[in-house]
PDB file of C-alpha atoms in Angstrom:
ATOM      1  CA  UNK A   1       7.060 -10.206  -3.890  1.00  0.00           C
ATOM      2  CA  UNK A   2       4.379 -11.412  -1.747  1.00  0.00           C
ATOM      3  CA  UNK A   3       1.510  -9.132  -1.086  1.00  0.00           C
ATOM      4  CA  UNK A   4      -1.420  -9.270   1.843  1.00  0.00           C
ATOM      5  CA  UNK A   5      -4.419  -6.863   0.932  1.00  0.00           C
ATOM      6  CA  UNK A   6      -6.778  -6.475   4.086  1.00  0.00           C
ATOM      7  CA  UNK A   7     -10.127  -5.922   3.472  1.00  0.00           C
ATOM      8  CA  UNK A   8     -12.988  -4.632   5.421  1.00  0.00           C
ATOM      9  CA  UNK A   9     -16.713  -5.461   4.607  1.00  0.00           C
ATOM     10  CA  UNK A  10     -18.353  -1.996   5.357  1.00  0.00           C
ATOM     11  CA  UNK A  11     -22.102  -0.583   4.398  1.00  0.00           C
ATOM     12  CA  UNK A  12     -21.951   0.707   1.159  1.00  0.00           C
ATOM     13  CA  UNK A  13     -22.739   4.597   2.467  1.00  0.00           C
ATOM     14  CA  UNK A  14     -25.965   4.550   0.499  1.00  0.00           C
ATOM     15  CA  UNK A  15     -27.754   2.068   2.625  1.00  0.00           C
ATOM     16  CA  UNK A  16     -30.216   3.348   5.552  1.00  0.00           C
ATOM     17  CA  UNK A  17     -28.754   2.583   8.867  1.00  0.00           C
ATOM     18  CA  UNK A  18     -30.594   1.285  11.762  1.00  0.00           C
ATOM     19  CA  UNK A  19     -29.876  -0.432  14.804  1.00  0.00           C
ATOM     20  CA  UNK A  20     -31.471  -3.517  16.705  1.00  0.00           C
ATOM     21  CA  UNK A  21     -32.031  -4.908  20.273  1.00  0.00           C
ATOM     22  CA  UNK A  22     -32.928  -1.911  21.997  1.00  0.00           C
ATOM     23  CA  UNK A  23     -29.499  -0.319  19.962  1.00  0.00           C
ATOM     24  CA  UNK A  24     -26.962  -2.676  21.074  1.00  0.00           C
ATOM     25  CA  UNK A  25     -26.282  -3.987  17.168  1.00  0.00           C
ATOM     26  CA  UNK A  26     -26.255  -3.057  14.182  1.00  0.00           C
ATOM     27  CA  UNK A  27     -28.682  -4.237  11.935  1.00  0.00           C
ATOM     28  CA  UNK A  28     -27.748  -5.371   8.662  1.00  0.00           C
ATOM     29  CA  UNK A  29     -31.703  -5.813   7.263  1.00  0.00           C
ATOM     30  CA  UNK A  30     -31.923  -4.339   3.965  1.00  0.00           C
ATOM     31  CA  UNK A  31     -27.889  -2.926   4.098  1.00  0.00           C
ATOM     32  CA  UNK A  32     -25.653  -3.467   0.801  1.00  0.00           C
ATOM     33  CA  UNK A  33     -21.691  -4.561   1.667  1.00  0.00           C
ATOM     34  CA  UNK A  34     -19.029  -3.522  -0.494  1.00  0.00           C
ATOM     35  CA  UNK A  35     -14.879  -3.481  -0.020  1.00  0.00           C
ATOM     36  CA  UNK A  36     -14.239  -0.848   1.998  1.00  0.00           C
ATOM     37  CA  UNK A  37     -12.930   2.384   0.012  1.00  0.00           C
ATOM     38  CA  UNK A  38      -9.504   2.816   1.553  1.00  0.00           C
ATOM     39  CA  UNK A  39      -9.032  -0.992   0.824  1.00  0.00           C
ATOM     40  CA  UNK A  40     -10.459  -1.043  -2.559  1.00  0.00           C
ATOM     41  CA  UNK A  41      -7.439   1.583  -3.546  1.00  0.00           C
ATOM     42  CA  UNK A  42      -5.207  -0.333  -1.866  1.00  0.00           C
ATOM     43  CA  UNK A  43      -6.271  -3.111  -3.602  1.00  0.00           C
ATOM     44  CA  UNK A  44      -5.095  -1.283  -6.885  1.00  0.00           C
ATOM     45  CA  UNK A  45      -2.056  -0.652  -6.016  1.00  0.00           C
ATOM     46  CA  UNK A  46      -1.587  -4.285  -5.469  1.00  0.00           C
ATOM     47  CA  UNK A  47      -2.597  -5.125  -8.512  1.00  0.00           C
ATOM     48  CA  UNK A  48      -0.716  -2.858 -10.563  1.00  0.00           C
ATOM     49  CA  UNK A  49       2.544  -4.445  -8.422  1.00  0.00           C
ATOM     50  CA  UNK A  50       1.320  -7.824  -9.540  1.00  0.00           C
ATOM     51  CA  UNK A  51       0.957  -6.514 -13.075  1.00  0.00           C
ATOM     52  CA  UNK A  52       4.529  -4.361 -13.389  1.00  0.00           C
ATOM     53  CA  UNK A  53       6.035  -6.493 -11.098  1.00  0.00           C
ATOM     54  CA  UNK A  54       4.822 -10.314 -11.219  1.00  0.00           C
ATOM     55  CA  UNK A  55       3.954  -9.794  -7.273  1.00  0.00           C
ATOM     56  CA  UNK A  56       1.730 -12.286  -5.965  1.00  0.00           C
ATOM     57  CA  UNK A  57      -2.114 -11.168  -4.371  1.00  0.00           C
ATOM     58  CA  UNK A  58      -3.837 -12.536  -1.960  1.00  0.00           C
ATOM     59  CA  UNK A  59      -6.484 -10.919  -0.019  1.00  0.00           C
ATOM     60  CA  UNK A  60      -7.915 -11.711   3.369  1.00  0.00           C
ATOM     61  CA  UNK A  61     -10.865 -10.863   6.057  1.00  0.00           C
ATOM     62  CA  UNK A  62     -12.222 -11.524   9.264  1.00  0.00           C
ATOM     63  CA  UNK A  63     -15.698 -12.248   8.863  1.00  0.00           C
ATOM     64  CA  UNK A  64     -18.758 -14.801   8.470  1.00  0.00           C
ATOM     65  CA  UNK A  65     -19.785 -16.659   5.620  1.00  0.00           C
ATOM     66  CA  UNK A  66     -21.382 -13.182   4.868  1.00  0.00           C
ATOM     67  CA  UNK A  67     -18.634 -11.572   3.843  1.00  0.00           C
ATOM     68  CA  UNK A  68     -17.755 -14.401   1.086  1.00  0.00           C
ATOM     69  CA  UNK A  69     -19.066 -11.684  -1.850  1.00  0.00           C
ATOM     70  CA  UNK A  70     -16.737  -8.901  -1.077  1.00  0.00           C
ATOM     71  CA  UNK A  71     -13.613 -11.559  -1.116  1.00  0.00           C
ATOM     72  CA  UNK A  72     -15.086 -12.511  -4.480  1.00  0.00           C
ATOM     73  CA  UNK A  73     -15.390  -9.204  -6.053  1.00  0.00           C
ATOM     74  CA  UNK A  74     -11.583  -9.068  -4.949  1.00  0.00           C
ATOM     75  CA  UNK A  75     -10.961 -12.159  -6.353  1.00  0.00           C
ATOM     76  CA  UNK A  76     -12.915 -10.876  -9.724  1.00  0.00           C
ATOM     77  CA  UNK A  77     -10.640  -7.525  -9.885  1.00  0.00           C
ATOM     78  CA  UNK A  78      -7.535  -9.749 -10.246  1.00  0.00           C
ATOM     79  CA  UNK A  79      -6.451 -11.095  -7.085  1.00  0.00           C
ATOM     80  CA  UNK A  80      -4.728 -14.618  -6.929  1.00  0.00           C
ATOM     81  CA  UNK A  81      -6.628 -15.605  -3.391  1.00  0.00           C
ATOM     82  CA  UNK A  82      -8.727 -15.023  -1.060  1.00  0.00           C
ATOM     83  CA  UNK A  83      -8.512 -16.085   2.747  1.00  0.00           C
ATOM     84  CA  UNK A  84     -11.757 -15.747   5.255  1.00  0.00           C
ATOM     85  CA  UNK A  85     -10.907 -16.035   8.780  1.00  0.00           C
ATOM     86  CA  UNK A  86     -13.892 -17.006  10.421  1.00  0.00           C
ATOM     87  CA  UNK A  87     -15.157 -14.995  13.043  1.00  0.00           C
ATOM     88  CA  UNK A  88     -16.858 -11.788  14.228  1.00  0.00           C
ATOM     89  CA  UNK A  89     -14.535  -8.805  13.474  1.00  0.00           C
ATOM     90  CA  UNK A  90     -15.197  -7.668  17.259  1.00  0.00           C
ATOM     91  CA  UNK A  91     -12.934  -4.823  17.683  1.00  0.00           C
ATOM     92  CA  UNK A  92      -9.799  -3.871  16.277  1.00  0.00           C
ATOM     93  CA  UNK A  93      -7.428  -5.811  18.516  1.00  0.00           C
ATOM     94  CA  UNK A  94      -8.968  -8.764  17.924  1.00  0.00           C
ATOM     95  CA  UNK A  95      -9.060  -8.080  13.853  1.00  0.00           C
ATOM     96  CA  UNK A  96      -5.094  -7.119  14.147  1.00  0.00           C
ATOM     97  CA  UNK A  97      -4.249 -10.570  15.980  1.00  0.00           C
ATOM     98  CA  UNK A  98      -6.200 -12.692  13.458  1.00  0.00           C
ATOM     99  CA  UNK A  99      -4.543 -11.298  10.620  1.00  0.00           C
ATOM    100  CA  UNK A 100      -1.020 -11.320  12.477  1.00  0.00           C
ATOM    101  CA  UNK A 101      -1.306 -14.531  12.457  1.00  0.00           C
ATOM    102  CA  UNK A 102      -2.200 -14.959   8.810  1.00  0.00           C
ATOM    103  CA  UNK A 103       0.502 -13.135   7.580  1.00  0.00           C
ATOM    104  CA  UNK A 104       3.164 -15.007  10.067  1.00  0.00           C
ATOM    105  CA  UNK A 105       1.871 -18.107   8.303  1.00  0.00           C
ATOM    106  CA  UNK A 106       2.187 -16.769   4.749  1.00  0.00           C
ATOM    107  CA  UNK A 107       5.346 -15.086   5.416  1.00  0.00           C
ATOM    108  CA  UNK A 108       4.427 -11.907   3.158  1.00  0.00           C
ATOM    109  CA  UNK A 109       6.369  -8.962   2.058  1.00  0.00           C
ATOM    110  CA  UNK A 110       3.744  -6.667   1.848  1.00  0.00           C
ATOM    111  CA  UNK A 111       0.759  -5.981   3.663  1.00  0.00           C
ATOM    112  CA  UNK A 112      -1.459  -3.371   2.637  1.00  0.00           C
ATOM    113  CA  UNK A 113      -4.758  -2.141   4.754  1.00  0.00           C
ATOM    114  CA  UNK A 114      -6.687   0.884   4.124  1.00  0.00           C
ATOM    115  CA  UNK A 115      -5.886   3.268   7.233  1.00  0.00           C
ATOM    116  CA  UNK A 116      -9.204   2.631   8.660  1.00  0.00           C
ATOM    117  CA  UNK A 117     -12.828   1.559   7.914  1.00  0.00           C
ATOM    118  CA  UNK A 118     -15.609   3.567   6.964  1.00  0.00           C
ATOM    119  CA  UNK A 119     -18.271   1.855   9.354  1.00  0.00           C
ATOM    120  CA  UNK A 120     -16.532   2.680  12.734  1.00  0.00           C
ATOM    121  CA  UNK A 121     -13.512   4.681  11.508  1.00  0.00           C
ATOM    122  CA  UNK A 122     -11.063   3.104  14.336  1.00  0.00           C
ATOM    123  CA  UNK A 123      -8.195   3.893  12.574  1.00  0.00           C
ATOM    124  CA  UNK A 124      -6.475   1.161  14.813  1.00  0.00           C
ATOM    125  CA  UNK A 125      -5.612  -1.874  12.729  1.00  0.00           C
ATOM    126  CA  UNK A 126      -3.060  -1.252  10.641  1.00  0.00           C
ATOM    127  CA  UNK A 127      -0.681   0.490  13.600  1.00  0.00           C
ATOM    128  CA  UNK A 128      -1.949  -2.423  15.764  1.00  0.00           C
ATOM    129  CA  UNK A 129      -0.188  -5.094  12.986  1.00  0.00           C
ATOM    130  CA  UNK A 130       2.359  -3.512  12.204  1.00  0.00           C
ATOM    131  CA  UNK A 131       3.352  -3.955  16.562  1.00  0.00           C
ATOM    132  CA  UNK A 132       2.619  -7.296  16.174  1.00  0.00           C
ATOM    133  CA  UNK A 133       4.640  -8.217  13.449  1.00  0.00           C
ATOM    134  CA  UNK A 134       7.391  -5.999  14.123  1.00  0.00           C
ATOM    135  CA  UNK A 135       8.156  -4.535  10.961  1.00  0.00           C
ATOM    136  CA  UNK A 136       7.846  -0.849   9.614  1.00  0.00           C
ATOM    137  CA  UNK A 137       4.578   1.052   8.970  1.00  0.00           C
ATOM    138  CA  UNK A 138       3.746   3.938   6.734  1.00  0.00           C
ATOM    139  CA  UNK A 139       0.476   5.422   7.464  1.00  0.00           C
ATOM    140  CA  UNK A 140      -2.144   7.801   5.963  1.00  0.00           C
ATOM    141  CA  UNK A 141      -0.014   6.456   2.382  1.00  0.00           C
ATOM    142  CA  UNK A 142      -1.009   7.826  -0.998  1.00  0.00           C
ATOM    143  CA  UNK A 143       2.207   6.854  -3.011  1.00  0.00           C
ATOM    144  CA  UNK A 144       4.071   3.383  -2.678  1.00  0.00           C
ATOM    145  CA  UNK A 145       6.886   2.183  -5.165  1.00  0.00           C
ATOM    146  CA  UNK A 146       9.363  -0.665  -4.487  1.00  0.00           C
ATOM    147  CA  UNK A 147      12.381  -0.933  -6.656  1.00  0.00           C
ATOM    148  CA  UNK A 148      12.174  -3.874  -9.109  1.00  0.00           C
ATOM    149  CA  UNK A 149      15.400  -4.856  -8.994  1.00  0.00           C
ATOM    150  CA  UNK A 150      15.963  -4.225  -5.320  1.00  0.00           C
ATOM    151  CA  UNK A 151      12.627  -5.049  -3.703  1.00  0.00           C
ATOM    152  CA  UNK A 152      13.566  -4.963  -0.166  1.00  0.00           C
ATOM    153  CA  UNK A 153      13.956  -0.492  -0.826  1.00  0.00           C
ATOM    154  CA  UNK A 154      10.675   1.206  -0.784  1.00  0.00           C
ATOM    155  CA  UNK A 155       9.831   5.037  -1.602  1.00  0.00           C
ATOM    156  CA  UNK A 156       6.389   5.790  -0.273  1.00  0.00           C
ATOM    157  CA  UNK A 157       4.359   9.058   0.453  1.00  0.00           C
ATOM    158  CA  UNK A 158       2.451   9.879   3.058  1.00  0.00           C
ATOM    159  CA  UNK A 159      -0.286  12.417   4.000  1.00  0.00           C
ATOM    160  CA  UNK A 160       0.689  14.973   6.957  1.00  0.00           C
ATOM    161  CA  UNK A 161      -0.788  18.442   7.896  1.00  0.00           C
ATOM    162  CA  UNK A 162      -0.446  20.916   5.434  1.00  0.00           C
ATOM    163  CA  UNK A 163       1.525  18.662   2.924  1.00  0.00           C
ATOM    164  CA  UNK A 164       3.510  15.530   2.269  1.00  0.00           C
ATOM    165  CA  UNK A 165       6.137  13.026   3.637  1.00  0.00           C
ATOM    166  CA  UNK A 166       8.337  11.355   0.957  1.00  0.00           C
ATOM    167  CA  UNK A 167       9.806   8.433   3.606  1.00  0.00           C
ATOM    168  CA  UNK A 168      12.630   5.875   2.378  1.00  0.00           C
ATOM    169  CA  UNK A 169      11.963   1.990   4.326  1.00  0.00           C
ATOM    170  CA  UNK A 170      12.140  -1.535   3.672  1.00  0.00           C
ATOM    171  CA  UNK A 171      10.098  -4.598   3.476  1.00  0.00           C
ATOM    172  CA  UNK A 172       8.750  -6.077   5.387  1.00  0.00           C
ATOM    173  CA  UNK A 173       5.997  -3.454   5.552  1.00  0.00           C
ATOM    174  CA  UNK A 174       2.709  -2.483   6.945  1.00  0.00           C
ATOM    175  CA  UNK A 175       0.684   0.358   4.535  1.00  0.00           C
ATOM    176  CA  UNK A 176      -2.225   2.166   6.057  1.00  0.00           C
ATOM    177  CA  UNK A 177      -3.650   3.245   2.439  1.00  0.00           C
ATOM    178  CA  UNK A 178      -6.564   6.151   1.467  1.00  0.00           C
ATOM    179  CA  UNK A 179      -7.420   7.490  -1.712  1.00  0.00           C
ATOM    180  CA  UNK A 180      -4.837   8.964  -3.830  1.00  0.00           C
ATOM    181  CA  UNK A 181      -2.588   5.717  -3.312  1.00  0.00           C
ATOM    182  CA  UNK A 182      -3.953   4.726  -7.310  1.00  0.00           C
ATOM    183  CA  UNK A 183      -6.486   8.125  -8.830  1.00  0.00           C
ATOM    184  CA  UNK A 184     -10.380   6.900  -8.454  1.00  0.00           C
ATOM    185  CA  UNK A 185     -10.102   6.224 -12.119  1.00  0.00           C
ATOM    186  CA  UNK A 186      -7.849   3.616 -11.630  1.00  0.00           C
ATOM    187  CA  UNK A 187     -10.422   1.718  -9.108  1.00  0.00           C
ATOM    188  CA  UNK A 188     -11.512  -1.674 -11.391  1.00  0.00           C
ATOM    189  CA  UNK A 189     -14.871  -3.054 -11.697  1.00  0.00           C
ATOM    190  CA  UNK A 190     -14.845  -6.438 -12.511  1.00  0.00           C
ATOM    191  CA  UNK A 191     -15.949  -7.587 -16.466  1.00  0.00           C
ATOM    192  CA  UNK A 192     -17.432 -11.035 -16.739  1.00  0.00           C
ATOM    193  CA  UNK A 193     -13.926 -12.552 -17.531  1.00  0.00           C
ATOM    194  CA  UNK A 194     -13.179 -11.716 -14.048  1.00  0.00           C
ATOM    195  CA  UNK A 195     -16.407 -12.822 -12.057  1.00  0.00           C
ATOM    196  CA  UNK A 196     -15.558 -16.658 -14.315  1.00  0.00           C
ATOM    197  CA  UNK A 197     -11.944 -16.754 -13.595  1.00  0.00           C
ATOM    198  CA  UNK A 198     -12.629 -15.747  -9.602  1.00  0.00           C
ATOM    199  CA  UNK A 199     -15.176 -19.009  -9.553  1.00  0.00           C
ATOM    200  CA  UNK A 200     -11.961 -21.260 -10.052  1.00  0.00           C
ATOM    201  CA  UNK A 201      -9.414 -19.342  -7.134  1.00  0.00           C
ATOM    202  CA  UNK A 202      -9.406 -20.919  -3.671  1.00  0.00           C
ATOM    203  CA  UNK A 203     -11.079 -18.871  -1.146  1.00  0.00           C
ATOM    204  CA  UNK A 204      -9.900 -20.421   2.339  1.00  0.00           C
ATOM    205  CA  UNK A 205     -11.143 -20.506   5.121  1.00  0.00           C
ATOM    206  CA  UNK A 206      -9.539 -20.329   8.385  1.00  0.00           C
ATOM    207  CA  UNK A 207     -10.677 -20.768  11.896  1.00  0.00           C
ATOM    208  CA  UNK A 208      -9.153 -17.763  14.587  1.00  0.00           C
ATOM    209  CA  UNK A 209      -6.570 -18.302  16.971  1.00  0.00           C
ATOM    210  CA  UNK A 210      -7.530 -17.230  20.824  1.00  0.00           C
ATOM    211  CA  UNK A 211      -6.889 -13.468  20.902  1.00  0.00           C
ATOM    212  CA  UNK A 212      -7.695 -10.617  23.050  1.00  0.00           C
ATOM    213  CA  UNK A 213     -11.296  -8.502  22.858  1.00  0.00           C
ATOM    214  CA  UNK A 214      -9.859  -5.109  23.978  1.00  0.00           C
ATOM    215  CA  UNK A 215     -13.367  -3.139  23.655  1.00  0.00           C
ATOM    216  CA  UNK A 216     -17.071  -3.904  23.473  1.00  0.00           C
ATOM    217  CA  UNK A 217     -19.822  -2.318  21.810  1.00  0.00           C
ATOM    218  CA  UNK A 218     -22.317  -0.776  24.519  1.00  0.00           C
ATOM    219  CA  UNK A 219     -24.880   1.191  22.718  1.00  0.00           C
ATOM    220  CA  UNK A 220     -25.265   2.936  19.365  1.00  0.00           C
ATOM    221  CA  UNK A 221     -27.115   6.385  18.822  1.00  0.00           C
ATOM    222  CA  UNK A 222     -27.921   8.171  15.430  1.00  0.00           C
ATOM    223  CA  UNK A 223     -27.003  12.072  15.080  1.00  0.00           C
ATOM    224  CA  UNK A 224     -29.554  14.408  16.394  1.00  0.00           C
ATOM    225  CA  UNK A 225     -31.680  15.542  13.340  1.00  0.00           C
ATOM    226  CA  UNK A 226     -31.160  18.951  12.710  1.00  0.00           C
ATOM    227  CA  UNK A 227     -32.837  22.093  14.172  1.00  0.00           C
ATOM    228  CA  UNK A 228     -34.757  24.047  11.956  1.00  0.00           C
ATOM    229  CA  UNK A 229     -33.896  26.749  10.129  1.00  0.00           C
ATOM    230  CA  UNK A 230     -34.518  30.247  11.401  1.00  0.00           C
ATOM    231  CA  UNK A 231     -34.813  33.110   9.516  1.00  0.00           C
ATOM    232  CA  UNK A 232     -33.811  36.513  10.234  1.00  0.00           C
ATOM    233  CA  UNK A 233     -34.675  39.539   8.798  1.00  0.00           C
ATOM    234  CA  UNK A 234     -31.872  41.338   7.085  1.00  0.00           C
ATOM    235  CA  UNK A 235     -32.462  44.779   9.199  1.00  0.00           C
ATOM    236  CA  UNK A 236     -32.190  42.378  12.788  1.00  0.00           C
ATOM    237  CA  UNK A 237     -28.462  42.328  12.960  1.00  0.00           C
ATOM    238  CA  UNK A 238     -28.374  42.513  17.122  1.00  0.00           C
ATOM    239  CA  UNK A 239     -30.948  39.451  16.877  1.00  0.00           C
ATOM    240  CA  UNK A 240     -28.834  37.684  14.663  1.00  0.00           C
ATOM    241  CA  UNK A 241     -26.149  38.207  16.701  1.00  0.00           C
ATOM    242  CA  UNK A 242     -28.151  37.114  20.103  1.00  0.00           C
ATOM    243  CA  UNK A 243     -28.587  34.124  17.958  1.00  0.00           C
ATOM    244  CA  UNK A 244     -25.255  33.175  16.863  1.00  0.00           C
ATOM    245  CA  UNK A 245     -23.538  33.782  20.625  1.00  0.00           C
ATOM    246  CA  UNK A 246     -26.123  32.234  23.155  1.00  0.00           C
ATOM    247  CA  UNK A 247     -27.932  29.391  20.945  1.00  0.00           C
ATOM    248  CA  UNK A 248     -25.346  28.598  18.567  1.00  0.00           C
ATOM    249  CA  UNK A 249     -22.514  29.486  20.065  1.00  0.00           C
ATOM    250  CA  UNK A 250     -20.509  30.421  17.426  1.00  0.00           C
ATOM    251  CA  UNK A 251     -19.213  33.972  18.484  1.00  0.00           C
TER     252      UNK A 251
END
């Protein structure tokens, strides 16, 4: 079996964020990258396929010379190769095309992305190639098997409101993954065996096809810092309520 793992290039959430030219970008001064966490656990569960299974790994972005660490670090967890398409990751259209056409080229079984990023949270990708590709798609997924001796029949669980889905498909298949697809104490770090060995795998680099830009980035704005806090006396309770239903608007 051939597996894709997508992966994202996202602020690691401990980095300050601050924006540039009058708000229009994001500025990446001072900002540490690191595999996005739905991708990192889908990443896993690749590996453990590879591992059970003999599958084969390959992992792929779209993204600048930049983004060269985080395929790396991939590379240093266990996968067999990485592929950098080279480009701006614009919007999620345009990501979903370029890795289309990746995976039409390396005609994989598999493709697992996390279900979306944790920079801009579009939640778009993965739905938008599985369309392309026309094959099936299991979203929000936190529990994939594939039978060994029948890989083509896949069991995989997905997260709905107020419980599960148990669904029965086939490969070819799209994942959107998120944690509990592998338990956080699965995740791998890689050891120094891993950071030599992923000197010596090919990372390739690819130049995009013409696609579609279906959205462009106008402004960004921070939260607005919170109010104060305002005490109230416990013997107040009609000015606590005046509080609650015409500022906060809660009641």
């Amino acid at each position: 079996m051939k597996i894709l793992v997508c992966i994202s290039n996202v602020p690691d959430t401990t980095s300050k964020i601050n924006f540039a030219d009058g708000d229009t970008k994001f500025d990446t001064n001072g900002v540490q990258f690191v595999i996005n966490p739905n991708d990192e656990f889908g990443l896993t569960r690749a590996m453990w396929f590879k591992e059970k299974q003999g599958s084969t790994v390959h992992v792929a972005t779209v993204g600048e010379v930049s983004v060269e660490p985080t395929l790396r670090k991939a590379l240093a967890i266990g996968a067999d190769e990485a592929i950098r398409i080279n480009a701006v990751p614009t919007d999620g259209l345009f990501v979903a095309q370029q890795l289309a056409e990746v995976v039409k080229n390396g005609q994989y079984d598999l493709v697992i992305a996390g279900r979306e990023s944790i920079d801009y949270n579009g939640g778009m990708v993965p739905g938008m190639l599985a369309t392309l590709l026309d094959v099936n798609f299991v979203n929000t997924c936190i529990g994939l098997e594939i039978e060994e001796d029948e890989e083509d029949k896949v069991t995989a669980i997905r997260e709905i409101d107020g419980g599960k889905e148990t669904l029965a498909t086939t490969l070819p298949l799209v994942v959107g993954g998120q944690k509990g697809l592998v338990e956080e104490s699965e995740l791998r770090i890689p050891n120094m065996r891993g950071i030599m060995m992923a000197r010596k795998k090919a990372l390739n680099v690819v130049e995009p096809i013409d696609a579609i830009q279906g959205t462009e980035d106008k402004k960004f704005e921070k939260p607005a810092p919170k109010g104060t806090v305002k005490l109230v006396d416990s013997d107040k309770i009609e000015e606590l309520i005046d509080l609650l239903h015409n500022e906060a608007k809660v009641i």
